[in-house]
PDB file of N, CA and C in Angstrom:
ATOM      1  N   LEU A  87      11.010   4.720 -11.731  1.00 70.00           N
ATOM      2  CA  LEU A  87      11.293   3.339 -11.358  1.00 70.00           C
ATOM      3  C   LEU A  87      11.914   2.597 -12.530  1.00 70.00           C
ATOM      4  N   TYR A  88      11.413   2.856 -13.721  1.00 75.00           N
ATOM      5  CA  TYR A  88      11.953   2.187 -14.915  1.00 75.00           C
ATOM      6  C   TYR A  88      13.418   2.559 -15.122  1.00 75.00           C
ATOM      7  N   ASP A  89      13.722   3.854 -14.983  1.00 80.00           N
ATOM      8  CA  ASP A  89      15.121   4.295 -15.135  1.00 80.00           C
ATOM      9  C   ASP A  89      16.013   3.676 -14.062  1.00 80.00           C
ATOM     10  N   ALA A  90      15.496   3.579 -12.844  1.00 78.00           N
ATOM     11  CA  ALA A  90      16.283   2.976 -11.766  1.00 78.00           C
ATOM     12  C   ALA A  90      16.565   1.508 -12.057  1.00 78.00           C
ATOM     13  N   ILE A  91      15.590   0.815 -12.621  1.00 78.00           N
ATOM     14  CA  ILE A  91      15.791  -0.595 -12.968  1.00 78.00           C
ATOM     15  C   ILE A  91      16.816  -0.721 -14.085  1.00 78.00           C
ATOM     16  N   MET A  92      16.700   0.124 -15.084  1.00 86.00           N
ATOM     17  CA  MET A  92      17.629   0.054 -16.210  1.00 86.00           C
ATOM     18  C   MET A  92      19.063   0.405 -15.791  1.00 86.00           C
ATOM     19  N   LYS A  93      19.208   1.314 -14.826  1.00 86.00           N
ATOM     20  CA  LYS A  93      20.541   1.720 -14.367  1.00 86.00           C
ATOM     21  C   LYS A  93      21.014   0.881 -13.175  1.00 86.00           C
ATOM     22  N   ALA A  94      20.207  -0.086 -12.747  1.00 84.00           N
ATOM     23  CA  ALA A  94      20.522  -0.970 -11.620  1.00 84.00           C
ATOM     24  C   ALA A  94      20.795  -0.177 -10.340  1.00 84.00           C
ATOM     25  N   ASP A  95      19.969   0.827 -10.079  1.00 83.00           N
ATOM     26  CA  ASP A  95      20.081   1.630  -8.863  1.00 83.00           C
ATOM     27  C   ASP A  95      19.239   0.954  -7.774  1.00 83.00           C
ATOM     28  N   TYR A  96      19.853  -0.015  -7.097  1.00 86.00           N
ATOM     29  CA  TYR A  96      19.116  -0.859  -6.164  1.00 86.00           C
ATOM     30  C   TYR A  96      18.606  -0.107  -4.943  1.00 86.00           C
ATOM     31  N   ASN A  97      19.343   0.897  -4.494  1.00 88.00           N
ATOM     32  CA  ASN A  97      18.872   1.673  -3.343  1.00 88.00           C
ATOM     33  C   ASN A  97      17.572   2.399  -3.670  1.00 88.00           C
ATOM     34  N   LEU A  98      17.492   3.002  -4.834  1.00 86.00           N
ATOM     35  CA  LEU A  98      16.277   3.702  -5.241  1.00 86.00           C
ATOM     36  C   LEU A  98      15.128   2.721  -5.441  1.00 86.00           C
ATOM     37  N   ILE A  99      15.412   1.580  -6.046  1.00 85.00           N
ATOM     38  CA  ILE A  99      14.373   0.565  -6.260  1.00 85.00           C
ATOM     39  C   ILE A  99      13.816   0.092  -4.915  1.00 85.00           C
ATOM     40  N   MET A 100      14.697  -0.202  -3.960  1.00 91.00           N
ATOM     41  CA  MET A 100      14.249  -0.662  -2.644  1.00 91.00           C
ATOM     42  C   MET A 100      13.455   0.422  -1.918  1.00 91.00           C
ATOM     43  N   GLY A 101      13.870   1.677  -2.048  1.00 91.00           N
ATOM     44  CA  GLY A 101      13.138   2.772  -1.421  1.00 91.00           C
ATOM     45  C   GLY A 101      11.739   2.916  -1.986  1.00 91.00           C
ATOM     46  N   ILE A 102      11.633   2.877  -3.303  1.00 89.00           N
ATOM     47  CA  ILE A 102      10.324   2.992  -3.949  1.00 89.00           C
ATOM     48  C   ILE A 102       9.430   1.818  -3.565  1.00 89.00           C
ATOM     49  N   MET A 103       9.984   0.617  -3.538  1.00 93.00           N
ATOM     50  CA  MET A 103       9.191  -0.561  -3.192  1.00 93.00           C
ATOM     51  C   MET A 103       8.741  -0.517  -1.731  1.00 93.00           C
ATOM     52  N   CYS A 104       9.599  -0.066  -0.833  1.00 96.00           N
ATOM     53  CA  CYS A 104       9.221   0.033   0.582  1.00 96.00           C
ATOM     54  C   CYS A 104       8.114   1.062   0.784  1.00 96.00           C
ATOM     55  N   ILE A 105       8.248   2.222   0.160  1.00 97.00           N
ATOM     56  CA  ILE A 105       7.226   3.257   0.279  1.00 97.00           C
ATOM     57  C   ILE A 105       5.912   2.781  -0.329  1.00 97.00           C
ATOM     58  N   SER A 106       5.983   2.104  -1.463  1.00 97.00           N
ATOM     59  CA  SER A 106       4.776   1.574  -2.100  1.00 97.00           C
ATOM     60  C   SER A 106       4.099   0.533  -1.219  1.00 97.00           C
ATOM     61  N   THR A 107       4.895  -0.335  -0.608  1.00 98.00           N
ATOM     62  CA  THR A 107       4.338  -1.370   0.264  1.00 98.00           C
ATOM     63  C   THR A 107       3.649  -0.759   1.477  1.00 98.00           C
ATOM     64  N   VAL A 108       4.273   0.232   2.087  1.00 98.00           N
ATOM     65  CA  VAL A 108       3.666   0.900   3.241  1.00 98.00           C
ATOM     66  C   VAL A 108       2.381   1.611   2.824  1.00 98.00           C
ATOM     67  N   ALA A 109       2.378   2.261   1.669  1.00 98.00           N
ATOM     68  CA  ALA A 109       1.188   2.975   1.202  1.00 98.00           C
ATOM     69  C   ALA A 109       0.035   2.009   0.943  1.00 98.00           C
ATOM     70  N   VAL A 110       0.313   0.896   0.292  1.00 98.00           N
ATOM     71  CA  VAL A 110      -0.740  -0.081  -0.006  1.00 98.00           C
ATOM     72  C   VAL A 110      -1.264  -0.708   1.279  1.00 98.00           C
ATOM     73  N   THR A 111      -0.372  -1.077   2.183  1.00 98.00           N
ATOM     74  CA  THR A 111      -0.790  -1.690   3.447  1.00 98.00           C
ATOM     75  C   THR A 111      -1.635  -0.726   4.272  1.00 98.00           C
ATOM     76  N   THR A 112      -1.222   0.533   4.331  1.00 98.00           N
ATOM     77  CA  THR A 112      -1.984   1.538   5.069  1.00 98.00           C
ATOM     78  C   THR A 112      -3.350   1.757   4.436  1.00 98.00           C
ATOM     79  N   SER A 113      -3.411   1.788   3.118  1.00 98.00           N
ATOM     80  CA  SER A 113      -4.683   1.967   2.422  1.00 98.00           C
ATOM     81  C   SER A 113      -5.628   0.808   2.692  1.00 98.00           C
ATOM     82  N   ILE A 114      -5.118  -0.410   2.648  1.00 97.00           N
ATOM     83  CA  ILE A 114      -5.958  -1.582   2.900  1.00 97.00           C
ATOM     84  C   ILE A 114      -6.477  -1.570   4.335  1.00 97.00           C
ATOM     85  N   LEU A 115      -5.619  -1.237   5.289  1.00 96.00           N
ATOM     86  CA  LEU A 115      -6.048  -1.163   6.685  1.00 96.00           C
ATOM     87  C   LEU A 115      -7.112  -0.090   6.870  1.00 96.00           C
ATOM     88  N   PHE A 116      -6.905   1.077   6.287  1.00 96.00           N
ATOM     89  CA  PHE A 116      -7.877   2.169   6.391  1.00 96.00           C
ATOM     90  C   PHE A 116      -9.221   1.761   5.799  1.00 96.00           C
ATOM     91  N   LEU A 117      -9.206   1.161   4.613  1.00 92.00           N
ATOM     92  CA  LEU A 117     -10.454   0.736   3.984  1.00 92.00           C
ATOM     93  C   LEU A 117     -11.135  -0.362   4.787  1.00 92.00           C
ATOM     94  N   ASP A 118     -10.367  -1.253   5.376  1.00 89.00           N
ATOM     95  CA  ASP A 118     -10.937  -2.320   6.188  1.00 89.00           C
ATOM     96  C   ASP A 118     -11.627  -1.752   7.423  1.00 89.00           C
ATOM     97  N   LEU A 119     -11.087  -0.694   7.994  1.00 88.00           N
ATOM     98  CA  LEU A 119     -11.694  -0.086   9.173  1.00 88.00           C
ATOM     99  C   LEU A 119     -12.888   0.802   8.830  1.00 88.00           C
ATOM    100  N   VAL A 120     -12.887   1.412   7.659  1.00 89.00           N
ATOM    101  CA  VAL A 120     -13.941   2.352   7.274  1.00 89.00           C
ATOM    102  C   VAL A 120     -15.113   1.656   6.576  1.00 89.00           C
ATOM    103  N   TYR A 121     -14.881   0.482   6.013  1.00 86.00           N
ATOM    104  CA  TYR A 121     -15.895  -0.196   5.206  1.00 86.00           C
ATOM    105  C   TYR A 121     -17.230  -0.396   5.927  1.00 86.00           C
ATOM    106  N   PRO A 122     -17.255  -0.751   7.215  1.00 82.00           N
ATOM    107  CA  PRO A 122     -18.551  -0.926   7.890  1.00 82.00           C
ATOM    108  C   PRO A 122     -19.390   0.351   7.962  1.00 82.00           C
ATOM    109  N   LEU A 123     -18.784   1.499   7.852  1.00 85.00           N
ATOM    110  CA  LEU A 123     -19.562   2.744   7.859  1.00 85.00           C
ATOM    111  C   LEU A 123     -20.407   2.879   6.599  1.00 85.00           C
ATOM    112  N   PHE A 124     -19.933   2.318   5.495  1.00 83.00           N
ATOM    113  CA  PHE A 124     -20.637   2.430   4.224  1.00 83.00           C
ATOM    114  C   PHE A 124     -21.562   1.253   3.955  1.00 83.00           C
ATOM    115  N   ASP A 125     -21.307   0.113   4.576  1.00 78.00           N
ATOM    116  CA  ASP A 125     -22.123  -1.080   4.359  1.00 78.00           C
ATOM    117  C   ASP A 125     -22.485  -1.664   5.723  1.00 78.00           C
ATOM    118  N   PRO A 126     -23.682  -1.386   6.204  1.00 77.00           N
ATOM    119  CA  PRO A 126     -24.054  -1.825   7.554  1.00 77.00           C
ATOM    120  C   PRO A 126     -24.137  -3.346   7.711  1.00 77.00           C
ATOM    121  N   ARG A 127     -24.157  -4.086   6.626  1.00 80.00           N
ATOM    122  CA  ARG A 127     -24.205  -5.549   6.727  1.00 80.00           C
ATOM    123  C   ARG A 127     -22.895  -6.115   7.249  1.00 80.00           C
ATOM    124  N   VAL A 128     -21.822  -5.360   7.094  1.00 71.00           N
ATOM    125  CA  VAL A 128     -20.509  -5.815   7.545  1.00 71.00           C
ATOM    126  C   VAL A 128     -20.370  -5.498   9.026  1.00 71.00           C
ATOM    127  N   ARG A 129     -20.057  -6.526   9.815  1.00 72.00           N
ATOM    128  CA  ARG A 129     -19.876  -6.326  11.253  1.00 72.00           C
ATOM    129  C   ARG A 129     -18.625  -7.056  11.692  1.00 72.00           C
ATOM    130  N   TYR A 130     -17.972  -6.495  12.681  1.00 69.00           N
ATOM    131  CA  TYR A 130     -16.838  -7.180  13.288  1.00 69.00           C
ATOM    132  C   TYR A 130     -17.362  -8.028  14.429  1.00 69.00           C
ATOM    133  N   ARG A 131     -16.804  -9.218  14.583  1.00 67.00           N
ATOM    134  CA  ARG A 131     -17.288 -10.126  15.634  1.00 67.00           C
ATOM    135  C   ARG A 131     -16.570  -9.878  16.933  1.00 67.00           C
TER     136      ARG A 131
END
């Protein structure tokens, strides 16, 4: 990513950022759905 920024390779930068965003969003959603299994105090209304 650093080399892409230094060389102004915008396509690579956008690809890395999109993949990173999808990975983080998917991880947060997965943890949000799995969290009640580990902590019974958490309940969905």
